[in-house]
């Protein structure tokens, strides 16, 4: 068995162990062990991958393996990674790891909670290692359904509405996606579901014109593409902390990843033709999301709209169809994944203490809970793109890349998208000012205690990762950039 | 005609022997020994299933082509057997309840004779035998649905079913007679070559196919379904929704492929409209149902629409996908019905609101129900996802992208109402929840089998699917 499959196997084993576990201690042991193993595995994979590349292995995908599944339909279970998937796997394992520590003290039905959480991770990891359209789609859907119960049972606020809205909208996206996948498969000759093999085939352009939008929107729904982003604010605001982290941090990245891995890579001609429509839509996402964040008063809503804006930027950069911008897109996925997870974790911790997420009912928290306060400031600075943290590297690369296009349309759109940086600064600083400084609004808040060990641990891991990318981005961006060369040849062809 | 011909009818004969044994047992068994009637019937039927488990290698022809059973037909019979066995096991509580106990023996015989009719439908090589099979299958079903005859709804269900079934059979028979009028034969093999496409043949075909649409309950011929499903005793409803529907769908497919292959374009056009109508209308109605039996009735109508996607493709992949779909649908639906049956028997509760907070009191039943509903909705990693994908694959292979797209949009609708039940069980709170109880051994075994099937048939169903593909044929 290929060692990439361990990424799926470990969560499966965790799930099995959870089913027979009987008390909270066992559950915590299982989850902590499993998540640490996954993190170790991701780090090992990264070093192995870099080692292979430095030895001069230039294959599109490394560590490939494939075994026949449904032979008459050409469905295989095939795995393989390139630099982009390695980066995504690293991100996912960090978020799963920290997510488990932030839900350390969950009280309501912990066993069921972690079972669904494991199922969610199976979907996420499986998606990033798959190179077969069917397997990829299957893992994609596996990642969607646990959200319903995770939000519905453990969520807060209008959770039932949000859970149903999120599930149905994302399933709607996957309905488009499935038609797209079948269309790609049959028009590429219907002889293989493997992405690498389909990429060698030619799909007639008039067919691409149908199936590119379907696939792109299908993935785009999960990547919060305007106007299909409306599930995101409600969903993220209602979800429990770790689920918001995983969903905004990793699941939304599935959308962006799928957009270039499937839609653009397999249908480059249509991508060139139709990109402008989606650039307009993502441009709206970027700016509209940022403006919406300004007027929100609920911490989670602010962060959810900020996610819409940042994820819009990911899709925006992907659609620029050049290597620099796309590298920036993946960097942005990483950066946004980490910092939004940090945000949601901190919001969860603050909410757990103050029992409110309304910024008008809080103030002066910096003096009372300095650790959480400082971390919140760090997350905010990463989000508004301070040099030295991950956000700066990503957004810089994106805008440099997208400005390389010499025509008016792309330039104008880039400038419009750039304004989001300023707007981001507005809503981040507004929240930091209201929440952390100024007078203490509520008397009871003086009794609040600062973060405990498992909370500190999770938060510090995330901050290290953010600062790591910000301070030493080159190895990562090189790894990602090289992996785009295959896609670039497909695009230039 | 030699009597040796009868030996080819192995499966039918073994079922008839089984029925005779049970009849004698029921008539002459002492009061004490009759206590074991249910286990004996189950074991005997299991033996019958196992005896006919191995798939045949070639088409069996007997009586000069009157009887002709393809290998895939044999597989479908086995699937029906497995389904009937599960239905039997789930019926344990009901057949031993006070009002039914006195008529217990007949229940098995009637059930099996209806199954026998389906065998003949599947392995007919001639319209005459086909029609006899159709009637043998449907008349017992009317008796079964009126089995709780002192209940108003059950009697109503029986009457409704017999009237609409007779009407449907009448239409089919009229179609058959017109076919005979135009080609002068009733043998499938001969008709295939003589179908030339004159107007009378189109009319005959129309009448005939409508009769079968009634059986499968495709829109607009589905009106009897909710009432009959609601009124009939729950095990019978389960039987209706999977066994009867599955066999009729498969028979429709083989007839369209084998006999009406020349009308490919015509019946594809008909099915195109019917599928869209069936899926959409049934889903819209299902959303508003409170009674879970009615709810599953509409859900099964919409599932029938998905099943037809396999037929419309007219290809071998379509056929194997359809058979696979029937198998998965059967397992999933029976799991759902098993839960509903046992809860109805123990508490008499059947509406959606009664299921609020079920997870708190009966976690295992809720999980089985959830698995079943997720499988019906097509959520991975459960079997329903795979069978739905195969059906869509078959449709898309023939270029029906728009149809597949509409069907997929409908899966969102269906997911919505399936999630309503999940929400009731897991999220809603209830002042007067269903009390915790331990279900009987038969129900438990059947539910375990179904749940295992839901998980295994998806991830590890490849060998079985390949077997189906090897046996399938297209137009």
mmCIF file with all atom_site columns, C-alpha atoms in Angstrom, chain A residues 281-416:
data_model
loop_
_atom_site.group_PDB
_atom_site.id
_atom_site.type_symbol
_atom_site.label_atom_id
_atom_site.label_alt_id
_atom_site.label_comp_id
_atom_site.label_asym_id
_atom_site.label_entity_id
_atom_site.label_seq_id
_atom_site.pdbx_PDB_ins_code
_atom_site.Cartn_x
_atom_site.Cartn_y
_atom_site.Cartn_z
_atom_site.occupancy
_atom_site.B_iso_or_equiv
_atom_site.pdbx_formal_charge
_atom_site.auth_seq_id
_atom_site.auth_comp_id
_atom_site.auth_asym_id
_atom_site.auth_atom_id
_atom_site.pdbx_PDB_model_num
ATOM 1   C CA . UNK A 1 281 ? -17.576 37.507 -10.030 1.00 0.00 ? 281 UNK A CA 1
ATOM 2   C CA . UNK A 1 282 ? -14.537 36.908 -7.856  1.00 0.00 ? 282 UNK A CA 1
ATOM 3   C CA . UNK A 1 283 ? -13.710 40.609 -7.990  1.00 0.00 ? 283 UNK A CA 1
ATOM 4   C CA . UNK A 1 284 ? -17.135 41.235 -6.509  1.00 0.00 ? 284 UNK A CA 1
ATOM 5   C CA . UNK A 1 285 ? -16.476 38.545 -3.871  1.00 0.00 ? 285 UNK A CA 1
ATOM 6   C CA . UNK A 1 286 ? -13.254 40.221 -2.823  1.00 0.00 ? 286 UNK A CA 1
ATOM 7   C CA . UNK A 1 287 ? -14.611 43.724 -2.436  1.00 0.00 ? 287 UNK A CA 1
ATOM 8   C CA . UNK A 1 288 ? -18.142 42.900 -1.362  1.00 0.00 ? 288 UNK A CA 1
ATOM 9   C CA . UNK A 1 289 ? -16.940 40.451 1.275   1.00 0.00 ? 289 UNK A CA 1
ATOM 10  C CA . UNK A 1 290 ? -14.610 43.038 2.742   1.00 0.00 ? 290 UNK A CA 1
ATOM 11  C CA . UNK A 1 291 ? -17.274 45.765 2.825   1.00 0.00 ? 291 UNK A CA 1
ATOM 12  C CA . UNK A 1 292 ? -19.765 43.389 4.421   1.00 0.00 ? 292 UNK A CA 1
ATOM 13  C CA . UNK A 1 293 ? -17.270 42.583 7.132   1.00 0.00 ? 293 UNK A CA 1
ATOM 14  C CA . UNK A 1 294 ? -17.081 46.256 8.061   1.00 0.00 ? 294 UNK A CA 1
ATOM 15  C CA . UNK A 1 295 ? -20.700 46.520 9.098   1.00 0.00 ? 295 UNK A CA 1
ATOM 16  C CA . UNK A 1 296 ? -20.999 43.265 11.035  1.00 0.00 ? 296 UNK A CA 1
ATOM 17  C CA . UNK A 1 297 ? -21.068 43.280 14.809  1.00 0.00 ? 297 UNK A CA 1
ATOM 18  C CA . UNK A 1 298 ? -20.809 39.533 15.429  1.00 0.00 ? 298 UNK A CA 1
ATOM 19  C CA . UNK A 1 299 ? -17.164 38.441 15.603  1.00 0.00 ? 299 UNK A CA 1
ATOM 20  C CA . UNK A 1 300 ? -17.825 35.259 13.662  1.00 0.00 ? 300 UNK A CA 1
ATOM 21  C CA . UNK A 1 301 ? -19.759 37.063 10.946  1.00 0.00 ? 301 UNK A CA 1
ATOM 22  C CA . UNK A 1 302 ? -16.896 39.508 10.549  1.00 0.00 ? 302 UNK A CA 1
ATOM 23  C CA . UNK A 1 303 ? -14.487 36.683 10.100  1.00 0.00 ? 303 UNK A CA 1
ATOM 24  C CA . UNK A 1 304 ? -16.832 34.765 7.818   1.00 0.00 ? 304 UNK A CA 1
ATOM 25  C CA . UNK A 1 305 ? -17.210 37.724 5.465   1.00 0.00 ? 305 UNK A CA 1
ATOM 26  C CA . UNK A 1 306 ? -13.503 38.288 5.615   1.00 0.00 ? 306 UNK A CA 1
ATOM 27  C CA . UNK A 1 307 ? -13.151 34.657 4.515   1.00 0.00 ? 307 UNK A CA 1
ATOM 28  C CA . UNK A 1 308 ? -15.431 35.327 1.579   1.00 0.00 ? 308 UNK A CA 1
ATOM 29  C CA . UNK A 1 309 ? -13.167 38.186 0.614   1.00 0.00 ? 309 UNK A CA 1
ATOM 30  C CA . UNK A 1 310 ? -9.930  36.247 1.042   1.00 0.00 ? 310 UNK A CA 1
ATOM 31  C CA . UNK A 1 311 ? -11.188 33.100 -0.656  1.00 0.00 ? 311 UNK A CA 1
ATOM 32  C CA . UNK A 1 312 ? -12.486 35.281 -3.455  1.00 0.00 ? 312 UNK A CA 1
ATOM 33  C CA . UNK A 1 313 ? -8.936  36.481 -3.838  1.00 0.00 ? 313 UNK A CA 1
ATOM 34  C CA . UNK A 1 314 ? -7.776  32.872 -4.164  1.00 0.00 ? 314 UNK A CA 1
ATOM 35  C CA . UNK A 1 315 ? -10.149 32.220 -7.055  1.00 0.00 ? 315 UNK A CA 1
ATOM 36  C CA . UNK A 1 316 ? -9.338  35.621 -8.529  1.00 0.00 ? 316 UNK A CA 1
ATOM 37  C CA . UNK A 1 317 ? -5.649  34.756 -8.614  1.00 0.00 ? 317 UNK A CA 1
ATOM 38  C CA . UNK A 1 318 ? -6.274  31.308 -10.073 1.00 0.00 ? 318 UNK A CA 1
ATOM 39  C CA . UNK A 1 319 ? -8.204  32.878 -12.932 1.00 0.00 ? 319 UNK A CA 1
ATOM 40  C CA . UNK A 1 320 ? -5.250  35.069 -13.845 1.00 0.00 ? 320 UNK A CA 1
ATOM 41  C CA . UNK A 1 321 ? -3.843  31.904 -15.405 1.00 0.00 ? 321 UNK A CA 1
ATOM 42  C CA . UNK A 1 322 ? -0.214  32.730 -14.892 1.00 0.00 ? 322 UNK A CA 1
ATOM 43  C CA . UNK A 1 323 ? 2.344   31.054 -12.732 1.00 0.00 ? 323 UNK A CA 1
ATOM 44  C CA . UNK A 1 324 ? 3.032   33.893 -10.323 1.00 0.00 ? 324 UNK A CA 1
ATOM 45  C CA . UNK A 1 325 ? -0.585  34.638 -9.548  1.00 0.00 ? 325 UNK A CA 1
ATOM 46  C CA . UNK A 1 326 ? -1.437  30.979 -9.155  1.00 0.00 ? 326 UNK A CA 1
ATOM 47  C CA . UNK A 1 327 ? 1.482   30.442 -6.811  1.00 0.00 ? 327 UNK A CA 1
ATOM 48  C CA . UNK A 1 328 ? 0.146   33.384 -4.879  1.00 0.00 ? 328 UNK A CA 1
ATOM 49  C CA . UNK A 1 329 ? -3.280  31.741 -4.849  1.00 0.00 ? 329 UNK A CA 1
ATOM 50  C CA . UNK A 1 330 ? -1.932  28.626 -3.181  1.00 0.00 ? 330 UNK A CA 1
ATOM 51  C CA . UNK A 1 331 ? 0.092   30.719 -0.751  1.00 0.00 ? 331 UNK A CA 1
ATOM 52  C CA . UNK A 1 332 ? -3.087  32.623 0.025   1.00 0.00 ? 332 UNK A CA 1
ATOM 53  C CA . UNK A 1 333 ? -4.923  29.355 0.627   1.00 0.00 ? 333 UNK A CA 1
ATOM 54  C CA . UNK A 1 334 ? -2.289  28.374 3.150   1.00 0.00 ? 334 UNK A CA 1
ATOM 55  C CA . UNK A 1 335 ? -2.113  31.757 4.738   1.00 0.00 ? 335 UNK A CA 1
ATOM 56  C CA . UNK A 1 336 ? -5.851  32.271 4.911   1.00 0.00 ? 336 UNK A CA 1
ATOM 57  C CA . UNK A 1 337 ? -6.370  28.729 6.161   1.00 0.00 ? 337 UNK A CA 1
ATOM 58  C CA . UNK A 1 338 ? -4.004  29.228 9.039   1.00 0.00 ? 338 UNK A CA 1
ATOM 59  C CA . UNK A 1 339 ? -5.032  32.692 10.034  1.00 0.00 ? 339 UNK A CA 1
ATOM 60  C CA . UNK A 1 340 ? -8.751  32.142 9.738   1.00 0.00 ? 340 UNK A CA 1
ATOM 61  C CA . UNK A 1 341 ? -8.374  29.018 11.833  1.00 0.00 ? 341 UNK A CA 1
ATOM 62  C CA . UNK A 1 342 ? -6.517  31.107 14.374  1.00 0.00 ? 342 UNK A CA 1
ATOM 63  C CA . UNK A 1 343 ? -9.269  33.708 14.290  1.00 0.00 ? 343 UNK A CA 1
ATOM 64  C CA . UNK A 1 344 ? -12.037 31.185 14.753  1.00 0.00 ? 344 UNK A CA 1
ATOM 65  C CA . UNK A 1 345 ? -10.134 29.452 17.530  1.00 0.00 ? 345 UNK A CA 1
ATOM 66  C CA . UNK A 1 346 ? -9.641  32.745 19.368  1.00 0.00 ? 346 UNK A CA 1
ATOM 67  C CA . UNK A 1 347 ? -13.241 33.792 18.820  1.00 0.00 ? 347 UNK A CA 1
ATOM 68  C CA . UNK A 1 348 ? -14.348 30.440 20.186  1.00 0.00 ? 348 UNK A CA 1
ATOM 69  C CA . UNK A 1 349 ? -12.177 30.906 23.235  1.00 0.00 ? 349 UNK A CA 1
ATOM 70  C CA . UNK A 1 350 ? -13.394 34.446 23.826  1.00 0.00 ? 350 UNK A CA 1
ATOM 71  C CA . UNK A 1 351 ? -16.994 33.376 23.318  1.00 0.00 ? 351 UNK A CA 1
ATOM 72  C CA . UNK A 1 352 ? -16.515 30.519 25.759  1.00 0.00 ? 352 UNK A CA 1
ATOM 73  C CA . UNK A 1 353 ? -15.592 33.100 28.389  1.00 0.00 ? 353 UNK A CA 1
ATOM 74  C CA . UNK A 1 354 ? -17.804 36.083 27.646  1.00 0.00 ? 354 UNK A CA 1
ATOM 75  C CA . UNK A 1 355 ? -20.773 34.162 26.154  1.00 0.00 ? 355 UNK A CA 1
ATOM 76  C CA . UNK A 1 356 ? -21.240 36.860 23.586  1.00 0.00 ? 356 UNK A CA 1
ATOM 77  C CA . UNK A 1 357 ? -19.760 37.495 20.186  1.00 0.00 ? 357 UNK A CA 1
ATOM 78  C CA . UNK A 1 358 ? -21.213 40.940 19.793  1.00 0.00 ? 358 UNK A CA 1
ATOM 79  C CA . UNK A 1 359 ? -18.353 43.450 19.721  1.00 0.00 ? 359 UNK A CA 1
ATOM 80  C CA . UNK A 1 360 ? -20.588 46.148 21.175  1.00 0.00 ? 360 UNK A CA 1
ATOM 81  C CA . UNK A 1 361 ? -20.866 44.165 24.397  1.00 0.00 ? 361 UNK A CA 1
ATOM 82  C CA . UNK A 1 362 ? -17.143 43.734 24.869  1.00 0.00 ? 362 UNK A CA 1
ATOM 83  C CA . UNK A 1 363 ? -14.190 46.035 25.399  1.00 0.00 ? 363 UNK A CA 1
ATOM 84  C CA . UNK A 1 364 ? -10.845 46.366 27.072  1.00 0.00 ? 364 UNK A CA 1
ATOM 85  C CA . UNK A 1 365 ? -10.209 42.666 27.056  1.00 0.00 ? 365 UNK A CA 1
ATOM 86  C CA . UNK A 1 366 ? -6.485  43.116 26.459  1.00 0.00 ? 366 UNK A CA 1
ATOM 87  C CA . UNK A 1 367 ? -5.847  43.836 30.128  1.00 0.00 ? 367 UNK A CA 1
ATOM 88  C CA . UNK A 1 368 ? -7.989  40.968 31.353  1.00 0.00 ? 368 UNK A CA 1
ATOM 89  C CA . UNK A 1 369 ? -6.989  38.186 28.980  1.00 0.00 ? 369 UNK A CA 1
ATOM 90  C CA . UNK A 1 370 ? -3.666  39.388 27.566  1.00 0.00 ? 370 UNK A CA 1
ATOM 91  C CA . UNK A 1 371 ? -2.661  36.121 25.916  1.00 0.00 ? 371 UNK A CA 1
ATOM 92  C CA . UNK A 1 372 ? -5.774  35.830 23.823  1.00 0.00 ? 372 UNK A CA 1
ATOM 93  C CA . UNK A 1 373 ? -5.659  39.556 23.132  1.00 0.00 ? 373 UNK A CA 1
ATOM 94  C CA . UNK A 1 374 ? -2.122  39.506 21.801  1.00 0.00 ? 374 UNK A CA 1
ATOM 95  C CA . UNK A 1 375 ? -2.837  36.484 19.654  1.00 0.00 ? 375 UNK A CA 1
ATOM 96  C CA . UNK A 1 376 ? -5.913  38.224 18.258  1.00 0.00 ? 376 UNK A CA 1
ATOM 97  C CA . UNK A 1 377 ? -3.775  41.175 17.269  1.00 0.00 ? 377 UNK A CA 1
ATOM 98  C CA . UNK A 1 378 ? -1.285  38.871 15.579  1.00 0.00 ? 378 UNK A CA 1
ATOM 99  C CA . UNK A 1 379 ? -4.057  37.156 13.632  1.00 0.00 ? 379 UNK A CA 1
ATOM 100 C CA . UNK A 1 380 ? -5.419  40.537 12.638  1.00 0.00 ? 380 UNK A CA 1
ATOM 101 C CA . UNK A 1 381 ? -2.051  41.761 11.442  1.00 0.00 ? 381 UNK A CA 1
ATOM 102 C CA . UNK A 1 382 ? -1.581  38.611 9.390   1.00 0.00 ? 382 UNK A CA 1
ATOM 103 C CA . UNK A 1 383 ? -4.991  39.150 7.879   1.00 0.00 ? 383 UNK A CA 1
ATOM 104 C CA . UNK A 1 384 ? -4.326  42.730 6.819   1.00 0.00 ? 384 UNK A CA 1
ATOM 105 C CA . UNK A 1 385 ? -1.039  41.730 5.269   1.00 0.00 ? 385 UNK A CA 1
ATOM 106 C CA . UNK A 1 386 ? 1.729   42.892 7.598   1.00 0.00 ? 386 UNK A CA 1
ATOM 107 C CA . UNK A 1 387 ? 5.156   41.968 6.223   1.00 0.00 ? 387 UNK A CA 1
ATOM 108 C CA . UNK A 1 388 ? 6.720   39.145 8.185   1.00 0.00 ? 388 UNK A CA 1
ATOM 109 C CA . UNK A 1 389 ? 3.472   37.263 8.462   1.00 0.00 ? 389 UNK A CA 1
ATOM 110 C CA . UNK A 1 390 ? 1.949   34.932 5.899   1.00 0.00 ? 390 UNK A CA 1
ATOM 111 C CA . UNK A 1 391 ? -0.722  37.268 4.523   1.00 0.00 ? 391 UNK A CA 1
ATOM 112 C CA . UNK A 1 392 ? 1.773   39.714 3.077   1.00 0.00 ? 392 UNK A CA 1
ATOM 113 C CA . UNK A 1 393 ? 3.664   37.098 1.094   1.00 0.00 ? 393 UNK A CA 1
ATOM 114 C CA . UNK A 1 394 ? 0.513   35.675 -0.403  1.00 0.00 ? 394 UNK A CA 1
ATOM 115 C CA . UNK A 1 395 ? -1.210  38.882 -1.380  1.00 0.00 ? 395 UNK A CA 1
ATOM 116 C CA . UNK A 1 396 ? 1.976   40.415 -2.706  1.00 0.00 ? 396 UNK A CA 1
ATOM 117 C CA . UNK A 1 397 ? 2.541   37.458 -5.005  1.00 0.00 ? 397 UNK A CA 1
ATOM 118 C CA . UNK A 1 398 ? -1.071  37.514 -6.188  1.00 0.00 ? 398 UNK A CA 1
ATOM 119 C CA . UNK A 1 399 ? -1.090  41.189 -7.092  1.00 0.00 ? 399 UNK A CA 1
ATOM 120 C CA . UNK A 1 400 ? 2.314   41.066 -8.758  1.00 0.00 ? 400 UNK A CA 1
ATOM 121 C CA . UNK A 1 401 ? 1.100   38.113 -10.791 1.00 0.00 ? 401 UNK A CA 1
ATOM 122 C CA . UNK A 1 402 ? -2.201  39.592 -11.803 1.00 0.00 ? 402 UNK A CA 1
ATOM 123 C CA . UNK A 1 403 ? -0.654  42.929 -12.731 1.00 0.00 ? 403 UNK A CA 1
ATOM 124 C CA . UNK A 1 404 ? 1.541   41.108 -15.247 1.00 0.00 ? 404 UNK A CA 1
ATOM 125 C CA . UNK A 1 405 ? -1.436  41.075 -17.610 1.00 0.00 ? 405 UNK A CA 1
ATOM 126 C CA . UNK A 1 406 ? -0.993  44.137 -19.768 1.00 0.00 ? 406 UNK A CA 1
ATOM 127 C CA . UNK A 1 407 ? -4.598  44.674 -20.827 1.00 0.00 ? 407 UNK A CA 1
ATOM 128 C CA . UNK A 1 408 ? -6.942  47.182 -19.273 1.00 0.00 ? 408 UNK A CA 1
ATOM 129 C CA . UNK A 1 409 ? -9.510  44.728 -17.944 1.00 0.00 ? 409 UNK A CA 1
ATOM 130 C CA . UNK A 1 410 ? -7.059  42.738 -15.859 1.00 0.00 ? 410 UNK A CA 1
ATOM 131 C CA . UNK A 1 411 ? -5.286  45.860 -14.627 1.00 0.00 ? 411 UNK A CA 1
ATOM 132 C CA . UNK A 1 412 ? -8.528  47.497 -13.539 1.00 0.00 ? 412 UNK A CA 1
ATOM 133 C CA . UNK A 1 413 ? -9.746  44.369 -11.840 1.00 0.00 ? 413 UNK A CA 1
ATOM 134 C CA . UNK A 1 414 ? -6.421  44.023 -10.044 1.00 0.00 ? 414 UNK A CA 1
ATOM 135 C CA . UNK A 1 415 ? -6.611  47.567 -8.765  1.00 0.00 ? 415 UNK A CA 1
ATOM 136 C CA . UNK A 1 416 ? -10.159 47.021 -7.578  1.00 0.00 ? 416 UNK A CA 1
#
